[in-house]
Coordinates of C-alpha atoms in Angstrom, one line a residue:
M1 CA 0.0 0.0 0.0
H2 CA 2.9 2.3 0.9
I3 CA 4.6 1.6 -2.4
L4 CA 1.3 2.2 -4.3
K5 CA 1.0 5.7 -2.7
W6 CA 4.6 6.4 -3.7
F7 CA 3.5 5.9 -7.4
V8 CA 0.0 7.4 -7.3
F9 CA 0.8 10.7 -5.6
P10 CA 3.2 12.0 -8.2
L11 CA 0.8 11.0 -11.0
L12 CA -2.0 12.9 -9.3
L13 CA 0.2 15.9 -8.8
L14 CA 1.3 15.8 -12.5
G15 CA -2.4 15.5 -13.5
L16 CA -3.3 18.6 -11.4
L17 CA -0.4 20.6 -12.9
F18 CA -1.4 19.6 -16.4
S19 CA -5.0 20.5 -15.7
D20 CA -4.0 23.9 -14.5
V21 CA -1.9 24.5 -17.6
E22 CA -4.9 23.6 -19.9
Q23 CA -7.3 25.7 -17.9
D24 CA -5.0 28.7 -17.6
P25 CA -7.2 31.6 -18.9
L26 CA -4.2 33.8 -19.5
P27 CA -1.5 31.5 -21.0
S28 CA 0.6 34.3 -22.5
W29 CA 1.1 35.8 -19.1
N30 CA 3.9 34.9 -16.7
S31 CA 2.8 34.1 -13.2
G32 CA 2.8 37.1 -10.9
P33 CA 0.6 39.8 -9.3
A34 CA -0.4 41.4 -12.6
K35 CA -1.9 38.1 -13.9
A36 CA -3.3 36.9 -10.6
K37 CA -5.1 40.1 -9.9
I38 CA -7.1 40.0 -13.1
I39 CA -8.2 36.4 -12.5
Q40 CA -9.0 37.0 -8.9
F41 CA -11.1 40.1 -9.7
I42 CA -13.2 38.3 -12.3
H43 CA -13.7 35.3 -10.0
D44 CA -14.8 37.5 -7.1
V45 CA -17.2 39.9 -8.9
T46 CA -19.0 37.1 -10.7
Q47 CA -19.8 34.9 -7.6
E48 CA -23.5 35.5 -7.0
G49 CA -24.0 36.2 -3.3
G50 CA -20.5 37.2 -2.7
K51 CA -19.6 40.6 -1.2
D52 CA -18.0 41.8 -4.4
Y53 CA -20.7 40.5 -6.8
I54 CA -21.4 42.8 -9.8
P55 CA -24.7 42.2 -11.7
V56 CA -24.3 41.3 -15.4
E57 CA -25.8 44.6 -16.5
D58 CA -23.1 46.6 -14.6
R59 CA -20.1 44.5 -15.8
I60 CA -18.5 47.1 -18.0
V61 CA -14.8 47.2 -18.9
A62 CA -13.0 49.9 -20.9
F63 CA -9.8 49.4 -22.9
D64 CA -7.7 52.2 -24.4
E65 CA -6.4 51.0 -27.8
D66 CA -3.1 52.6 -28.9
G67 CA -0.3 51.3 -26.7
T68 CA -2.8 49.2 -24.7
L69 CA -4.1 46.8 -27.2
W70 CA -1.6 47.3 -30.1
V71 CA 1.6 49.0 -31.0
E72 CA 1.6 52.8 -31.0
Q73 CA 5.3 53.4 -31.9
P74 CA 7.0 55.1 -33.7
I75 CA 3.7 56.9 -34.3
Y76 CA 0.0 56.0 -34.1
T77 CA -1.3 53.7 -36.8
E78 CA -3.9 56.3 -37.8
F79 CA -1.1 58.8 -38.3
F80 CA 0.5 56.5 -40.9
Y81 CA -2.9 56.4 -42.7
A82 CA -3.3 60.2 -42.6
I83 CA 0.2 60.7 -43.9
E84 CA -0.4 58.6 -46.9
S85 CA -3.7 60.3 -47.6
I86 CA -2.0 63.7 -47.4
K87 CA 0.8 62.7 -49.7
I88 CA -1.7 61.3 -52.3
M89 CA -3.7 64.6 -52.3
A90 CA -0.6 66.9 -52.1
S91 CA -0.5 67.6 -55.8
Q92 CA -4.0 69.2 -55.6
H93 CA -2.9 71.4 -52.7
P94 CA 0.4 73.2 -53.5
E95 CA -0.1 75.4 -50.5
W96 CA 0.5 72.4 -48.2
Q97 CA 4.2 72.6 -49.1
T98 CA 4.6 75.7 -46.8
K99 CA 1.6 75.3 -44.5
E100 CA 1.8 73.5 -41.2
P101 CA 1.1 70.8 -40.2
F102 CA 1.1 69.6 -43.9
K103 CA 4.6 70.8 -44.4
T104 CA 6.0 68.6 -41.6
I105 CA 4.2 65.6 -43.0
L106 CA 5.2 66.1 -46.6
A107 CA 8.8 66.6 -45.4
G108 CA 8.7 63.2 -43.7
D109 CA 9.7 64.7 -40.4
L110 CA 8.9 61.8 -38.1
E111 CA 10.1 63.6 -35.0
G112 CA 7.9 66.6 -35.9
I113 CA 4.9 64.3 -36.5
K114 CA 5.4 62.8 -33.0
N115 CA 4.6 66.2 -31.6
F116 CA 1.1 66.0 -33.0
Y117 CA -1.7 65.0 -30.7
P118 CA -4.1 62.3 -31.9
Y119 CA -7.0 64.8 -32.3
E120 CA -4.7 67.0 -34.5
M121 CA -4.2 64.1 -36.8
V122 CA -7.9 63.4 -36.8
E123 CA -8.4 67.1 -37.8
L124 CA -5.9 66.5 -40.7
M125 CA -7.8 63.4 -41.8
A126 CA -11.1 65.4 -41.6
A127 CA -9.5 68.0 -43.9
T128 CA -8.3 65.5 -46.4
H129 CA -11.6 63.6 -46.4
A130 CA -14.1 66.4 -46.2
G131 CA -17.1 65.7 -48.4
M132 CA -16.3 62.0 -48.6
A133 CA -19.2 59.5 -47.9
L134 CA -18.7 57.6 -44.7
D135 CA -19.0 54.3 -46.5
Q136 CA -16.2 55.4 -48.9
F137 CA -14.0 56.3 -46.0
H138 CA -14.5 52.9 -44.4
E139 CA -13.6 51.2 -47.7
K140 CA -10.4 53.3 -48.1
V141 CA -9.2 52.5 -44.6
A142 CA -10.0 48.8 -45.1
A143 CA -8.0 48.7 -48.3
W144 CA -5.1 50.5 -46.7
L145 CA -4.9 48.1 -43.8
K146 CA -4.7 45.2 -46.2
S147 CA -1.5 46.5 -47.8
A148 CA 0.2 48.8 -45.3
L149 CA 3.1 47.3 -43.3
H150 CA 4.6 48.5 -40.0
P151 CA 8.1 50.0 -40.7
R152 CA 9.8 47.8 -38.0
Y153 CA 8.0 44.5 -38.0
K154 CA 7.2 44.5 -41.8
R155 CA 3.8 43.1 -40.9
P156 CA 0.2 44.4 -41.3
F157 CA -0.8 46.8 -38.5
T158 CA -3.6 44.4 -37.6
D159 CA -0.9 41.8 -36.7
L160 CA 0.5 44.1 -34.0
V161 CA -2.2 43.4 -31.4
Y162 CA -1.0 42.2 -28.0
Q163 CA -1.8 38.6 -27.5
P164 CA -1.9 38.9 -23.6
M165 CA -4.6 41.6 -23.9
L166 CA -6.6 39.6 -26.4
E167 CA -6.7 36.9 -23.7
V168 CA -7.8 39.4 -21.1
M169 CA -10.7 40.6 -23.3
E170 CA -11.8 37.0 -24.0
L171 CA -11.7 36.2 -20.3
F172 CA -14.0 39.2 -19.5
R173 CA -16.2 38.2 -22.5
K174 CA -16.6 34.7 -21.1
H175 CA -17.9 36.2 -17.8
E176 CA -20.5 38.4 -19.4
F177 CA -18.7 41.7 -19.3
Q178 CA -19.5 44.4 -21.8
I179 CA -16.3 45.4 -23.5
Y180 CA -15.7 48.9 -24.9
I181 CA -12.7 50.5 -26.6
V182 CA -12.3 54.0 -25.3
S183 CA -9.5 55.6 -27.4
G184 CA -8.2 59.0 -28.5
G185 CA -8.1 57.6 -32.0
G186 CA -10.7 58.3 -34.7
Q187 CA -13.9 56.5 -34.0
E188 CA -14.7 55.7 -37.6
F189 CA -11.1 54.6 -38.3
M190 CA -11.3 52.0 -35.5
R191 CA -14.7 50.8 -36.4
V192 CA -13.3 49.5 -39.7
F193 CA -11.3 46.7 -38.0
A194 CA -12.6 46.4 -34.4
E195 CA -15.2 43.7 -35.2
G196 CA -12.7 41.5 -36.9
L197 CA -9.8 42.2 -34.6
Y198 CA -11.4 42.4 -31.2
Q199 CA -14.9 40.9 -31.9
L200 CA -16.5 44.2 -30.9
P201 CA -19.5 45.8 -32.7
P202 CA -19.1 49.4 -33.9
S203 CA -21.4 50.5 -31.0
H204 CA -18.7 49.5 -28.5
I205 CA -16.1 51.8 -30.0
I206 CA -15.8 55.2 -28.4
G207 CA -13.3 57.5 -30.0
T208 CA -12.5 61.0 -31.2
T209 CA -15.4 61.9 -33.6
G210 CA -15.7 64.2 -36.6
K211 CA -19.0 65.8 -37.6
L212 CA -21.1 64.2 -40.3
K213 CA -23.8 65.5 -42.6
Y214 CA -26.9 63.6 -43.8
A215 CA -27.5 64.3 -47.5
Y216 CA -28.5 62.6 -50.7
N217 CA -26.3 61.2 -53.4
N218 CA -28.2 60.4 -56.6
G219 CA -31.3 60.1 -54.5
H220 CA -29.7 57.8 -52.0
P221 CA -29.3 59.0 -48.4
Q222 CA -25.8 58.9 -47.1
L223 CA -23.6 60.4 -44.3
F224 CA -20.7 62.6 -45.4
K225 CA -17.6 63.6 -43.5
L226 CA -17.2 67.3 -42.5
P227 CA -13.9 69.0 -41.7
E228 CA -14.9 69.6 -38.1
L229 CA -14.4 67.8 -34.9
L230 CA -17.5 66.8 -32.8
F231 CA -15.8 65.3 -29.8
I232 CA -12.2 64.7 -28.6
N233 CA -12.0 61.4 -26.7
D234 CA -8.7 61.9 -24.7
K235 CA -7.8 62.6 -21.1
Q236 CA -10.9 64.2 -19.4
G237 CA -12.8 63.5 -22.6
K238 CA -12.7 59.8 -21.9
P239 CA -15.0 59.9 -18.8
E240 CA -17.2 62.3 -20.7
G241 CA -17.3 60.0 -23.7
I242 CA -18.1 57.0 -21.5
N243 CA -20.9 58.8 -19.8
L244 CA -22.3 60.1 -23.2
M245 CA -22.1 56.7 -24.9
I246 CA -22.6 54.2 -22.1
G247 CA -24.3 56.1 -19.2
K248 CA -22.4 54.0 -16.6
R249 CA -19.0 53.9 -15.1
P250 CA -16.8 51.0 -15.9
V251 CA -15.8 48.6 -13.2
A252 CA -12.5 47.9 -14.9
A253 CA -10.2 50.0 -17.1
F254 CA -7.0 49.4 -19.0
G255 CA -4.7 52.1 -20.3
N256 CA -1.0 53.0 -20.8
S257 CA -0.5 56.7 -20.7
I258 CA -1.4 60.1 -19.4
G259 CA -4.3 60.1 -21.9
D260 CA -5.9 57.3 -19.8
Q261 CA -5.4 58.8 -16.3
Q262 CA -8.9 60.3 -16.0
M263 CA -10.5 57.1 -17.2
L264 CA -8.9 55.1 -14.5
E265 CA -9.7 57.7 -11.9
W266 CA -13.3 57.7 -13.0
T267 CA -13.5 53.9 -12.9
Q268 CA -12.0 53.8 -9.4
E269 CA -14.7 56.1 -8.1
N270 CA -17.3 53.5 -9.0
K271 CA -19.1 51.9 -6.0
G272 CA -17.8 48.5 -5.1
R273 CA -14.8 46.5 -6.4
T274 CA -12.9 48.0 -9.3
L275 CA -9.8 47.1 -11.4
E276 CA -7.3 49.6 -12.9
Y277 CA -4.3 48.6 -15.1
L278 CA -1.6 50.5 -17.0
V279 CA 0.6 48.9 -19.6
H280 CA 4.3 49.9 -19.1
H281 CA 6.4 49.7 -22.3
D282 CA 9.7 48.5 -21.0
D283 CA 10.8 45.8 -23.5
S284 CA 13.0 47.3 -26.2
I285 CA 13.9 43.9 -27.6
R286 CA 10.5 42.6 -28.4
E287 CA 8.6 45.9 -28.7
Y288 CA 9.6 49.4 -27.5
A289 CA 10.8 50.9 -24.2
Y290 CA 9.5 54.4 -23.5
G291 CA 7.9 56.4 -20.7
P292 CA 8.0 60.0 -19.5
N293 CA 10.1 61.4 -22.3
S294 CA 8.0 59.9 -25.1
K295 CA 5.8 62.2 -27.2
V296 CA 3.7 59.1 -28.1
G297 CA 2.1 57.2 -25.3
T298 CA 3.7 59.3 -22.5
F299 CA 3.9 57.5 -19.2
S300 CA 4.8 60.3 -16.9
T301 CA 6.5 60.0 -13.5
A302 CA 3.4 61.6 -12.0
L303 CA 1.2 58.9 -13.5
M304 CA 3.5 56.2 -12.1
D305 CA 3.3 57.9 -8.7
E306 CA -0.5 58.0 -8.9
A307 CA -0.6 54.3 -9.8
K308 CA 1.4 53.4 -6.7
E309 CA -0.6 55.7 -4.5
K310 CA -4.0 54.4 -5.7
G311 CA -3.1 50.7 -6.1
W312 CA -3.4 50.6 -9.9
E313 CA -1.5 47.6 -11.3
V314 CA 1.3 48.4 -13.7
I315 CA 2.0 45.7 -16.3
S316 CA 5.6 45.2 -17.2
M317 CA 5.7 44.0 -20.8
K318 CA 9.2 42.6 -20.3
N319 CA 8.4 40.6 -17.1
D320 CA 4.7 39.9 -17.2
W321 CA 4.2 38.8 -20.8
K322 CA 5.6 35.5 -22.2
V323 CA 4.8 36.6 -25.7
I324 CA 3.6 40.0 -27.1
F325 CA 2.2 39.2 -30.5
P326 CA 0.0 36.4 -31.7
W327 CA 2.5 35.3 -34.3
E328 CA 5.0 34.5 -31.6
L329 CA 2.8 31.6 -30.6
E330 CA 3.1 30.1 -34.0
D331 CA 6.9 30.7 -34.0
K332 CA 7.2 28.8 -30.7
K333 CA 5.4 25.8 -32.2
R334 CA 7.9 25.5 -35.0
P335 CA 10.7 23.0 -34.5

């Protein structure tokens, strides 16, 4: 009997370990507080009768996109699209050669472009697409995304999503959370790919929005883009946008920069248990390393101090993520 126990116990232990691996909801995360806190939060708030239980109708989670769900360096993806649009139209606008910010773009001044804010680039896009039907704009963005490659990775921009964050979104989805993207990027730009990339309907995308005009084209009603901004969804604009579009505070929020600070603060003021996360880009080998001195995705010292003071979890890309991109999973499978 004693000998039998000697054989059986290790087999049971191995079985438990193997079961844990198969059931790991976040397999692309290394073990540690950042991973454990997400799993524990979801477990606690979905246990009916528990002290932290959150009803299904209140399970709202907000994700920033640029730098939180996909790569934002060396400039935002939407900036690349706007630059190409401006270059295509430049021959029709000779005044752009000496007029800012067009001059900086046409000169290929990447450092100068980094000084632009997301809403400024959205304004440029509005200027270059004024009068265009919304459906036509969506088609142009979709076509560009199929052919455009990131300058470093030489892959489509839609390949540059973060696998660990896709797993987090799926874990929330499985537990009946309503997922929203709340980004400073252009709302209509993101709506083109959000459903395919994140499995989110257009109604769950909250972004910087340009004005539209309802009019007729050969007797058919359409929406046309206007060269004016309706709403800037950045910094304090994020809580304002959340309230405007959802009408409830999130119970969880994920960001990566000073543009997300107010969204996390707004979330933490919700009644009951909440969860706040910031992605820290500290992996120069697999992705990029940047922080307080970056013009794109600024993670200031003050933001880090606030995260420590308020108990927000800071994700280290270098230490907390086994892989960063989905294609790395395929690479690991190859002999």
